Coordinates of C-alpha atoms and ligand atoms in Angstrom, one line a residue:
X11 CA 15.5 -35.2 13.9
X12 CA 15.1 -33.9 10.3
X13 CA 11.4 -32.9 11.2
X14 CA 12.9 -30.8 13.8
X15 CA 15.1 -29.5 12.0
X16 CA 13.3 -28.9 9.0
X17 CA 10.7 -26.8 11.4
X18 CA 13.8 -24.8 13.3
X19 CA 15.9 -23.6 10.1
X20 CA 12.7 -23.2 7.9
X21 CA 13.8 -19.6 7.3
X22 CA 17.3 -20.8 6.0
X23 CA 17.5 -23.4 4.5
X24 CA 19.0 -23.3 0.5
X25 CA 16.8 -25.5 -1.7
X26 CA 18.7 -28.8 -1.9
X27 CA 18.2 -28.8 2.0
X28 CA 14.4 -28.1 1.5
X29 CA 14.1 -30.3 -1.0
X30 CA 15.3 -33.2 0.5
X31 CA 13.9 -32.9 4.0
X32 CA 10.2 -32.3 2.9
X33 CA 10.9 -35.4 0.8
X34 CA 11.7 -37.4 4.3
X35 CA 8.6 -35.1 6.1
X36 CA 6.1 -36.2 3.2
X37 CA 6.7 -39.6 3.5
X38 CA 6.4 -39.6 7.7
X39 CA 3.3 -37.7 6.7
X40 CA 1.7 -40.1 4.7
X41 CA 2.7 -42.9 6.4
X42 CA 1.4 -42.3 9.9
X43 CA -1.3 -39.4 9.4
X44 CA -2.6 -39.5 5.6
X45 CA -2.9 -42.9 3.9
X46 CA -3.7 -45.1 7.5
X47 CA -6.7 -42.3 8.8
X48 CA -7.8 -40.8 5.1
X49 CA -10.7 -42.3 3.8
X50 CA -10.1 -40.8 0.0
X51 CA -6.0 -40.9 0.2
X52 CA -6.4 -44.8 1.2
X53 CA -8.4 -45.6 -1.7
X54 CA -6.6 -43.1 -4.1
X55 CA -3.3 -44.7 -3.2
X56 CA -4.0 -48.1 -3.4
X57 CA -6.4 -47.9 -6.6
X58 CA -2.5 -46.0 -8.4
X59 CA -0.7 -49.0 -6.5
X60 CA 1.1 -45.8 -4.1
X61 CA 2.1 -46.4 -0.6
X62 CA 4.8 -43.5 1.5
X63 CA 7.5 -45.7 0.2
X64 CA 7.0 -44.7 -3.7
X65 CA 8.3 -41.0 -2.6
X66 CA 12.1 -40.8 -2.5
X67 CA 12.4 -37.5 -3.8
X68 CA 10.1 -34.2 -3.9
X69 CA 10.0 -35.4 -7.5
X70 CA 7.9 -38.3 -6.8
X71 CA 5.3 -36.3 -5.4
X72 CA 4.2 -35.9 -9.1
X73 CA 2.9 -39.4 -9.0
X74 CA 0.0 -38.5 -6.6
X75 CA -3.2 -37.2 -8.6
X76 CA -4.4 -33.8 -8.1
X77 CA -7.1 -32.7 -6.2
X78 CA -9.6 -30.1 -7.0
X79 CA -12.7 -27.5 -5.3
X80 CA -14.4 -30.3 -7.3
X81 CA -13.1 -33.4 -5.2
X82 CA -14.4 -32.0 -1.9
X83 CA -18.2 -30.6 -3.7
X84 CA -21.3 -33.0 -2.2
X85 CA -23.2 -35.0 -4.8
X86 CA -26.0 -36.9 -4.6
X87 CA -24.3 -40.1 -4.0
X88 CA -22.1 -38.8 -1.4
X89 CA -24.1 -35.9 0.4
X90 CA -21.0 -35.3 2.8
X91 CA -18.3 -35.7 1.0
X92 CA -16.3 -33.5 2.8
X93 CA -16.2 -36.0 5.7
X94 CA -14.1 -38.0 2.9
X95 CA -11.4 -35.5 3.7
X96 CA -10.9 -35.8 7.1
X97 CA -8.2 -37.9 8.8
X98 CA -10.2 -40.2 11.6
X99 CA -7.9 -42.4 13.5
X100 CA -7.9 -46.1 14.2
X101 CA -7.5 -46.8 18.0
X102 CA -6.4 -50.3 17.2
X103 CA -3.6 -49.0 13.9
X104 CA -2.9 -46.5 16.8
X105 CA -2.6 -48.9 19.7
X106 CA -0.2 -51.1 18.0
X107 CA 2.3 -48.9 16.7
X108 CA 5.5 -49.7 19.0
X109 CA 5.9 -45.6 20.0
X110 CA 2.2 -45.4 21.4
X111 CA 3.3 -48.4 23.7
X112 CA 6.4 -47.3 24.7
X113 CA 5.0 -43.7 25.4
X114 CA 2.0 -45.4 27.5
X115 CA 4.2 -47.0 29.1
X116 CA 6.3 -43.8 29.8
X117 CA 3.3 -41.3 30.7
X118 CA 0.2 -43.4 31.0
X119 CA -2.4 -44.7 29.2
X120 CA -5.0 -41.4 29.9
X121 CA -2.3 -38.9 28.8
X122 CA -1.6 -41.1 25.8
X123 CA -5.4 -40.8 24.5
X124 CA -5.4 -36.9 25.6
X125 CA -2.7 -36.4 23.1
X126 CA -4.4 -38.3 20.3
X127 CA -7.3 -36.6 20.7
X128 CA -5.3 -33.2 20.5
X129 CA -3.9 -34.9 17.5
X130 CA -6.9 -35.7 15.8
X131 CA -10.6 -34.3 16.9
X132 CA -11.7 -31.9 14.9
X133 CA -13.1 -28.6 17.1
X134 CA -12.2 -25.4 15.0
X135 CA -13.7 -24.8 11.4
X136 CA -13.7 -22.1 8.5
X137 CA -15.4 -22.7 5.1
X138 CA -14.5 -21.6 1.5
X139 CA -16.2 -18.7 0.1
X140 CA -17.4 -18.0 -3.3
X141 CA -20.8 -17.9 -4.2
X142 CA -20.8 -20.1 -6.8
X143 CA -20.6 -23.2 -4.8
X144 CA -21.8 -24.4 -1.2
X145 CA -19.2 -23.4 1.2
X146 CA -16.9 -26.8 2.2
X147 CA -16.1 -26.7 5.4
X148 CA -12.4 -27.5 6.8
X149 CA -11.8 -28.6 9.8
X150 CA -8.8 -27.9 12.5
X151 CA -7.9 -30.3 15.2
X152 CA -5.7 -28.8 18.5
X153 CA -2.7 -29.7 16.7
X154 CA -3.6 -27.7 13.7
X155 CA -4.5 -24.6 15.9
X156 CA -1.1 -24.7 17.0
X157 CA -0.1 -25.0 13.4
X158 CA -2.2 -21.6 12.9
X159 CA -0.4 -20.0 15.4
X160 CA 2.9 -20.3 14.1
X161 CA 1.6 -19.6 10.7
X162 CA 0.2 -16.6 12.3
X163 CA 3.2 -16.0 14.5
X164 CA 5.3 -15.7 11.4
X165 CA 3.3 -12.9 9.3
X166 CA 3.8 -10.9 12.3
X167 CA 7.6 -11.7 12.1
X168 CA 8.3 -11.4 8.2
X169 CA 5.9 -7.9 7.9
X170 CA 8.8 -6.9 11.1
X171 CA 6.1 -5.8 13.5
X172 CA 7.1 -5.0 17.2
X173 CA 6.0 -6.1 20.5
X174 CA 5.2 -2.9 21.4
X175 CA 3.1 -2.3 17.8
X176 CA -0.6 -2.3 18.0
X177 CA -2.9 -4.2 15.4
X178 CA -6.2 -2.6 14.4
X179 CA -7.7 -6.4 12.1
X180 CA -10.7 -5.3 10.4
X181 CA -11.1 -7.6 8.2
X182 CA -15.0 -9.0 8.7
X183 CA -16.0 -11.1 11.3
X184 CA -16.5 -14.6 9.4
X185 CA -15.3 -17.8 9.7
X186 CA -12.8 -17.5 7.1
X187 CA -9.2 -18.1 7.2
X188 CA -8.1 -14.6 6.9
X189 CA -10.2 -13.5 9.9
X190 CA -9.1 -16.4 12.7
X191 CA -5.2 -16.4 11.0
X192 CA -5.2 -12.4 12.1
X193 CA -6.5 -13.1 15.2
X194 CA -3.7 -15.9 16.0
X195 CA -1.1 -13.0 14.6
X196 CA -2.1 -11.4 17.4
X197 CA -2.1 -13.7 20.2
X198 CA 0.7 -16.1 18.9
X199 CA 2.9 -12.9 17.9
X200 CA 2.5 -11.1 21.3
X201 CA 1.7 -8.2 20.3
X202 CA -1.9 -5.7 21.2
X203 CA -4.8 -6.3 18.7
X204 CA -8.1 -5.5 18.3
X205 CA -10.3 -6.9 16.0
X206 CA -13.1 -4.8 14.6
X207 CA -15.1 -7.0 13.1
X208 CA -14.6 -5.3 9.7
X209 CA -17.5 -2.7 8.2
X210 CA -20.5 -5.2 8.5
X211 CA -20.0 -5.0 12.2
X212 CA -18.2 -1.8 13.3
X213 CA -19.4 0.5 10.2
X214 CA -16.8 2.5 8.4
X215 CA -17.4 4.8 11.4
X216 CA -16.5 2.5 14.4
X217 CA -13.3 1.3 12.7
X218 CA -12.5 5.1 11.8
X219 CA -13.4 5.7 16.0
X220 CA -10.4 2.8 16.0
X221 CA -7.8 4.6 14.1
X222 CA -8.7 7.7 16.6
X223 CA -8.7 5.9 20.2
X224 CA -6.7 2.8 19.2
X225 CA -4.0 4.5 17.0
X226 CA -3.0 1.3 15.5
X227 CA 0.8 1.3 14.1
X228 CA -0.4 -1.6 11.8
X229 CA -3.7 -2.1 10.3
X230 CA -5.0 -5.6 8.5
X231 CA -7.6 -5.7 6.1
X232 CA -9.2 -6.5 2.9
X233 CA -8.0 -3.6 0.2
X234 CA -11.0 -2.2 -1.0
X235 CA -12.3 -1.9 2.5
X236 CA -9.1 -0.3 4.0
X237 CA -9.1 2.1 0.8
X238 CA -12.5 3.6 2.2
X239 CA -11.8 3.5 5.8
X240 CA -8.6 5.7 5.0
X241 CA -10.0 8.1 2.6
X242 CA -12.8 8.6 4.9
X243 CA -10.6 9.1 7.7
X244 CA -8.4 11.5 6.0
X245 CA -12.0 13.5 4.7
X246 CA -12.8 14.0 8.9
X247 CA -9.6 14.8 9.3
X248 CA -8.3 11.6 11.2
X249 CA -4.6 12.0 11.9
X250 CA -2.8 8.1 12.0
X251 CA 0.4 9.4 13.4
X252 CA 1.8 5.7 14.4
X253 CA 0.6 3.5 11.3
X254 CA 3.5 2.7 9.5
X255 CA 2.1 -0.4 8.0
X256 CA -0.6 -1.6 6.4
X257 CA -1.6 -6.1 5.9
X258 CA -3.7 -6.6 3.5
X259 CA -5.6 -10.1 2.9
X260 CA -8.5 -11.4 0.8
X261 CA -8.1 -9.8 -2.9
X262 CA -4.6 -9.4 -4.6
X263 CA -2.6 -5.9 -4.3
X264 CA -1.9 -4.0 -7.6
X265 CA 1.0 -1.2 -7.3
X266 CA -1.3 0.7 -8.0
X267 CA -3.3 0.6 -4.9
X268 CA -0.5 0.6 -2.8
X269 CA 0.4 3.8 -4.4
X270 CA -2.8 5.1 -3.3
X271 CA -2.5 3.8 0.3
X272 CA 0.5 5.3 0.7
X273 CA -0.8 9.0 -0.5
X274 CA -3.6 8.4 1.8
X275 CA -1.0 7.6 5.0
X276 CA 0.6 10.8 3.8
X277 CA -2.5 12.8 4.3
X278 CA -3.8 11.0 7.9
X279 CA 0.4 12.3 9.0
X280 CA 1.7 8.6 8.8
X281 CA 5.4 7.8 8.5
X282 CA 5.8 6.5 4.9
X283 CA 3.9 3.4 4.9
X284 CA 4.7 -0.2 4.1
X285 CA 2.0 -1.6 2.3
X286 CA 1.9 -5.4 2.5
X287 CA 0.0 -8.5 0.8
X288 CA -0.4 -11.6 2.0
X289 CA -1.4 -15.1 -0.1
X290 CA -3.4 -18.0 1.5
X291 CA -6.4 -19.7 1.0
X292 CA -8.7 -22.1 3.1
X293 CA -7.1 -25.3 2.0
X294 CA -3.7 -24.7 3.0
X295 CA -4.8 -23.3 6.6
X296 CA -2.3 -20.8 6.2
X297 CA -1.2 -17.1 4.6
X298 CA 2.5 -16.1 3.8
X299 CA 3.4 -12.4 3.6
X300 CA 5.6 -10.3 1.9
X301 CA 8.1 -9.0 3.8
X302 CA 8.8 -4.9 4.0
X303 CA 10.6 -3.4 0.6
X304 CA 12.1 -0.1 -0.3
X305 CA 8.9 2.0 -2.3
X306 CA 9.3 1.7 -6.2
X307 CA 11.4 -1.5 -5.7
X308 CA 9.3 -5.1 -6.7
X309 CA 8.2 -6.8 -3.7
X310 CA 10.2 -9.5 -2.1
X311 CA 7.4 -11.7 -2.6
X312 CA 5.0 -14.2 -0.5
X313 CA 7.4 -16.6 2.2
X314 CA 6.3 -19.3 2.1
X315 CA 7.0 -22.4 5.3
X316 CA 9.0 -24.9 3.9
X317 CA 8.2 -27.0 6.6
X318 CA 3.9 -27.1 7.0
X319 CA 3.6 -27.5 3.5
X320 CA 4.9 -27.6 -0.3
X321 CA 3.8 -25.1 -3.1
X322 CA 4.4 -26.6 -6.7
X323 CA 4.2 -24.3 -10.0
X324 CA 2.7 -26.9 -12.8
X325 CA 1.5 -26.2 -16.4
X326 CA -2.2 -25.7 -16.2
X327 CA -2.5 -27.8 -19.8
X328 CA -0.2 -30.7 -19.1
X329 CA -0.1 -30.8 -14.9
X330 CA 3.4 -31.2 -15.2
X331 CA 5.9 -29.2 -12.5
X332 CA 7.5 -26.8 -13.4
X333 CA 11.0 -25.5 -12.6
X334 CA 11.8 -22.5 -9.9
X335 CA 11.2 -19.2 -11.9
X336 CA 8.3 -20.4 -14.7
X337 CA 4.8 -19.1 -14.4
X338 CA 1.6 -21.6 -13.5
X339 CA -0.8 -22.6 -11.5
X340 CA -0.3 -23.2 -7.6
X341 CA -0.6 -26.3 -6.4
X342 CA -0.3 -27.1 -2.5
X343 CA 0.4 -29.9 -0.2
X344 CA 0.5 -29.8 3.8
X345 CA 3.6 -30.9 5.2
X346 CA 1.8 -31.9 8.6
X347 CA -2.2 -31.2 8.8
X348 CA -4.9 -33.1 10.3
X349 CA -8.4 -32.6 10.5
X350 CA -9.6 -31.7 6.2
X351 CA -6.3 -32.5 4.5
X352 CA -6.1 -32.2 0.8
X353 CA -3.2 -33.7 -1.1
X354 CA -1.6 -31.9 -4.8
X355 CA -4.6 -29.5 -4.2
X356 CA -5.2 -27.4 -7.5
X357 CA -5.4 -24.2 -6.3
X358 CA -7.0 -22.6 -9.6
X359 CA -4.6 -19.5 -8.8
X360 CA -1.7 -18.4 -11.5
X361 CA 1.9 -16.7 -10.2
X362 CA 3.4 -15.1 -13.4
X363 CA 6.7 -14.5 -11.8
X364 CA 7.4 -18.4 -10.3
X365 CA 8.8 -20.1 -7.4
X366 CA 12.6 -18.6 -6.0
X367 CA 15.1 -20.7 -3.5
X368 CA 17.1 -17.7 -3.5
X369 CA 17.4 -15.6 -0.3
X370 CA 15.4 -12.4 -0.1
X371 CA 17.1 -9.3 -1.2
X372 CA 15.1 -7.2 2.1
X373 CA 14.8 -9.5 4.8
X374 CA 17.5 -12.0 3.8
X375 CA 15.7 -14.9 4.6
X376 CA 16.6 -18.1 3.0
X377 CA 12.5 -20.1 1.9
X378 CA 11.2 -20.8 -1.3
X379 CA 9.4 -17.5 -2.3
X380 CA 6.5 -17.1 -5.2
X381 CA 7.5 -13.9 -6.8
X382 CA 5.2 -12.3 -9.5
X383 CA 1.2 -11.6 -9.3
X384 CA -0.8 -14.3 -8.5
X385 CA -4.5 -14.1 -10.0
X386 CA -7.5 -15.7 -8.9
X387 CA -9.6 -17.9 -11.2
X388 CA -12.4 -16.8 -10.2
X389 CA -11.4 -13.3 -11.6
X390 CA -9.5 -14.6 -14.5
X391 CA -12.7 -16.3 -16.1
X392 CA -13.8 -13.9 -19.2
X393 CA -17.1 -12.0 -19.1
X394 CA -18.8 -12.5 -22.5
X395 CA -20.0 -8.9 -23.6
X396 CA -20.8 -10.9 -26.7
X397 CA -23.3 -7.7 -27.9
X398 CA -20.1 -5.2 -27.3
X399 CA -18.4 -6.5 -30.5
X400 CA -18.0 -9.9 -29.1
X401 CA -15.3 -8.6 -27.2
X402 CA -14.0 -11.0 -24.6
X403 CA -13.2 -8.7 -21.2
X404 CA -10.5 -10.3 -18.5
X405 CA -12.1 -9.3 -15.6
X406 CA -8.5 -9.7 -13.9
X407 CA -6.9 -7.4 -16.2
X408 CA -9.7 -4.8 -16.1
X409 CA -9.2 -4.4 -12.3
X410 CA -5.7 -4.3 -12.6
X411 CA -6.2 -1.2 -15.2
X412 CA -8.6 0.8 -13.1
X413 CA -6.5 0.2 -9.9
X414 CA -3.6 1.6 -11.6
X415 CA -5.2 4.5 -13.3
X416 CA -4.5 7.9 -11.7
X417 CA -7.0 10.2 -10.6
X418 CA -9.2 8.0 -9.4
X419 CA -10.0 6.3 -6.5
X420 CA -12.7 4.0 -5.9
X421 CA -14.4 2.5 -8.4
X422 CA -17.2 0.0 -9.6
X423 CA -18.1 -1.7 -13.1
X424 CA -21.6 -2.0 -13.5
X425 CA -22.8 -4.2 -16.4
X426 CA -26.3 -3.1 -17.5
X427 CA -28.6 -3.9 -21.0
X428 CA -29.4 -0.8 -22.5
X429 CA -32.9 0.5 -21.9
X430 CA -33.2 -3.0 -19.6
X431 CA -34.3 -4.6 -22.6
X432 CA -32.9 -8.1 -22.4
X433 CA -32.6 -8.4 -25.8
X434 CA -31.2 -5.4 -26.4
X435 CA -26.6 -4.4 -26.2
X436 CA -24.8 -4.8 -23.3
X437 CA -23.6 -1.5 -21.4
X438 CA -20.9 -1.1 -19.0
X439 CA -20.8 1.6 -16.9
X440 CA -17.8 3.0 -15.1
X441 CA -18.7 4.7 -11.6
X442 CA -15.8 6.2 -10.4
X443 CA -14.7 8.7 -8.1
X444 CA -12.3 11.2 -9.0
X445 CA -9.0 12.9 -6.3
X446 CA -7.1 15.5 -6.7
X447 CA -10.0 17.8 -8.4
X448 CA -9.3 16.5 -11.8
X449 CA -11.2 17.9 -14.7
X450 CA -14.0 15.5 -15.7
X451 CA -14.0 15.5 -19.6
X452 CA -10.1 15.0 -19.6
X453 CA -10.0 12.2 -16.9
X454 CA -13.2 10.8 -18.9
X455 CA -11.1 10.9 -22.4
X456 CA -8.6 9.2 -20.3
X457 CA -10.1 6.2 -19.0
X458 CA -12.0 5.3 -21.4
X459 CA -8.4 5.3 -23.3
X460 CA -6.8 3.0 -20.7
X461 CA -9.6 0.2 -21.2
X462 CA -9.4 0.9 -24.5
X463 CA -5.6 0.1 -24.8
X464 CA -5.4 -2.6 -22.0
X465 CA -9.3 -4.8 -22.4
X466 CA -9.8 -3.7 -26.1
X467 CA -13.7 -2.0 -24.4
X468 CA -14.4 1.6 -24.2
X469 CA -16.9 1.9 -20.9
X470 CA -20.5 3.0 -22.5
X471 CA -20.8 5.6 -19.2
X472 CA -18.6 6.9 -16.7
X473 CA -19.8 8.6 -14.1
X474 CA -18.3 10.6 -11.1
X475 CA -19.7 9.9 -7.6
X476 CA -18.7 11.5 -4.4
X477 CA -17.3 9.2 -1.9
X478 CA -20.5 8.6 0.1
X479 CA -22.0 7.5 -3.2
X480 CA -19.2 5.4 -3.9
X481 CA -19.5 3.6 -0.4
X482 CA -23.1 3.1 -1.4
X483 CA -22.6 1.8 -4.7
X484 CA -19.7 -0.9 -3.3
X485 CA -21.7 -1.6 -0.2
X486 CA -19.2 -0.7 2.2
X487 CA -20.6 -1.7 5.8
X488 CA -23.2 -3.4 4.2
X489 CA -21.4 -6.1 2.3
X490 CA -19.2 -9.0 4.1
X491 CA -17.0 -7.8 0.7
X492 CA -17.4 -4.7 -1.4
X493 CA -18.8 -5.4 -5.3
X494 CA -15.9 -4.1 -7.3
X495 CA -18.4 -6.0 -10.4
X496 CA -22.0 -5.7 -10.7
X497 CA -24.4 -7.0 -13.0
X498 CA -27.7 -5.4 -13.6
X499 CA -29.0 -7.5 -16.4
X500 CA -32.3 -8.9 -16.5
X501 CA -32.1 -12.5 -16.4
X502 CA -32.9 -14.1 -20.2
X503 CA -31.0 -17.4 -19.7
X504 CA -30.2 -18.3 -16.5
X505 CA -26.7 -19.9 -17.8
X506 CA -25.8 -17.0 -19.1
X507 CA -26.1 -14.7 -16.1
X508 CA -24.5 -17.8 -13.3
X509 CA -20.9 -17.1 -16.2
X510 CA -21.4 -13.7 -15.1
X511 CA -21.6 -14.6 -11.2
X512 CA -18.8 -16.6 -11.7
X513 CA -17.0 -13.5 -12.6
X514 CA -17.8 -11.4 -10.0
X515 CA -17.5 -14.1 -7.1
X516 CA -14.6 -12.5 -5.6
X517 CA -13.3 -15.3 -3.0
X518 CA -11.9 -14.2 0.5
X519 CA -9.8 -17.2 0.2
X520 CA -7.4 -16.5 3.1
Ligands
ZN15 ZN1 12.0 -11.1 2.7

């Protein structure tokens, strides 16, 4: 009953509601999914003397340990770890359990079985990304698919797209989260799509063929990628009369982009454009979206679905959880997942504006909301220029700088050693390419202002490319994801260039 109705009112409920019935869905959870079919949640509960009665309140959930990318890595001890992860039934725990009799009894044996093994075999999978590490695979059971769709169903809902919209997804063809949850917005929304395939399968030119023939009202992809296709478009002359709204997924949004999106709808004769972000990542099986807000107002930010899962804000240093409004690192538990299901998982990811219960100012929705940027540990992780003045560059900061500044458009930081010497400075080089006919040696003076001001580094170079050399440069159509970071340095110590990688491993992680 409260399952039910924890899943019907999840877009308004006030927090004490929330609060309480995820407390009584956690515990259903872990007693008759997690802790009897989860090899690693078993032994983790028993070894902290935990069973589904220890969690009376949300509060309790602070008593489970965290999990982390490092849990679910191989070792050479346990080559296939991942399998750890994965809820795999007992027919005999299942067979006894007085509601599997009474429902055989009811429907038969045969349809009994079919719906456990809806329940529980895996058949769909995505994998993390990021370079770093192997890819970990997660897996999806029927039941999860079904939890996809309504995850799915629901970005189309809170972005306020109609049933008579069409969807132009090109975000790449991969088996990522981001592409399949589009794909499900689609089919569980109702409404046309058609997926591209992104620029590693369609080029820039068969998704800009898309815009033309398609004419898309709402178009989902990853920013840098939808930057290009638009300013490409609005070079041929491409008018987008019907886009009204642009989905983006796979690399955060600054206002500044957005600002440039919208200029760009402006030119291809768009209505003024909403331009959307959306949070998720592989673990959670699921992306929540911003809903539509007036232009120069903050963003309502990322719904999140009260009832597949919880999203806690703790103190990176101490783990402890914080309070709605604080800034920390996410941390995510699934409400009602089979198949990979990861418990307190440590997300590495930082909100600086918090966790609201309040309801949304624009869509009037009542669900916890994260509000604030969120930034990616993988881009938060310094680059060590320790030759440029042992100045310590934020990666996370930089892109937020260069995104914002005006007059340019694309752009790509190239990290070189001068004369390739590898004992020689660091460079970096600023490629960049310039709108609205600016004059060089100003917009130069500029820029190298800006990182001077915000990153404490002055760019060594910056040079102007046209747009076809910019699309080079990033790889656009060539690349599953455009390189916003390169590093050109000759290897010296191999340590010293993988802290680099680290840097520039921009994860797709929805
Ligand atoms: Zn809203």
């Amino acid at each position: 009953m409260n399952r039910n109705w924890l899943r019907n009112q999840w877009q308004q409920l006030p927090e004490a509601a929330v609060r309480r019935l995820q407390a009584g869905q956690l515990r259903h959870y872990l007693r008759t999914a997690v802790l009897p079919f989860s090899a690693h949640y078993g032994e983790l509960f028993r070894r902290h003397g935990l069973n589904a009665d220890s969690f009376r309140t949300l509060e309790d959930l602070q008593r489970v340990p965290f999990t982390t990318k490092v849990d679910l890595l191989n070792t050479a001890k346990n080559p296939q770890r991942f399998k750890d992860f994965i809820l795999v039934p007992d027919p005999k725990v299942l067979a006894r359990r007085p509601r599997t009799i009474l429902r055989a009894l009811a429907q038969g044996r045969d349809s009994v079985k079919q719906d456990f093994e809806s329940e529980f075999r895996p058949i769909f999978m995505t994998f993390t990304t990021g370079r770093s590490a192997e890819p970990t695979p997660f897996f999806f059971s029927q039941r999860d698919l079904g939890h996809l769709a309504i995850a799915a169903r629901r970005v189309v809902e809170i972005c306020a797209a109609r049933r008579e919209d069409r969807l132009l997804n090109s975000l790449p063809f991969a088996p990522h989260l981001a592409f399949w949850l589009a794909h499900y917005a689609g089919t569980a929304g109702g409404v046309m799509m058609l997926s591209s395939g992104g620029g590693r399968v369609a080029g820039t030119e068969g998704n800009i063929r898309q815009l033309r023939k398609f004419k898309p009202d709402i178009l989902i992809g990853i920013p840098t990628f939808v930057y290009h296709l638009l300013h490409q478009a609005a070079e041929e002359g491409v008018h987008c009369e019907n886009l009204r709204c642009i989905v983006l997924a796979g690399e955060k949004v600054s206002d500044g982009l957005r600002h440039k999106l919208r200029d760009l709808g402006h030119e291809l004769g768009a209505r003024p454009l909403d331009v959307l972000a959306t949070y998720g990542f592989t673990e959670a099986k699921q992306a929540w979206p911003e809903c539509p807000f007036p232009h120069g107002e903050p963003s309502g930010g990322y719904h999140l679905y009260p009832d597949l899962g919880i999203i806690e804000v703790i103190d990176p240093q101490t783990g402890k959880t914080l309070p709605p409004g604080q800034p920390g690192e996410l941390v995510f538990t699934p409400l009602d997942a089979r198949g990979t299901v990861v418990l307190r998982y440590r997300t590495g990811d930082y909100t600086d504006g918090g966790l609201t219960y309040e309801p949304c100012p624009y869509c009037g929705r009542t669900l916890p909301r994260l509000l604030g940027n969120i930034s990616r540990r993988s881009e938060v992780r310094e680059m060590n220029l320790d030759k440029i003045k042992g100045t310590l560059v934020d990666f996370n900061e930089l892109e937020h700088v260069l995104d914002d500044a005006p007059h340019i458009g694309a752009w790509q930081v190239e990290l070189r050693k001068i004369n390739n010497d590898p004992l020689d400075l660091d460079e970096l080089i600023l490629h960049a390419q310039k709108t609205n006919g600016a004059d060089e040696t100003q917009l130069c003076r500029e820029l190298s202002e800006r990182c001077f001001t915000h990153v404490e580094i002055r760019p060594n170079r910056i040079l102007f490319h046209s747009s076809d050399e910019m699309r080079q440069l990033l790889g656009v159509g060539r690349l599953l994801k455009e390189e916003k970071l390169v590093d050109h340095r000759p290897a010296m110590k191999s340590t010293a260039i993988n802290d680099v990688r680290s840097v520039t491993e921009t994860e797709t992680k929805t």
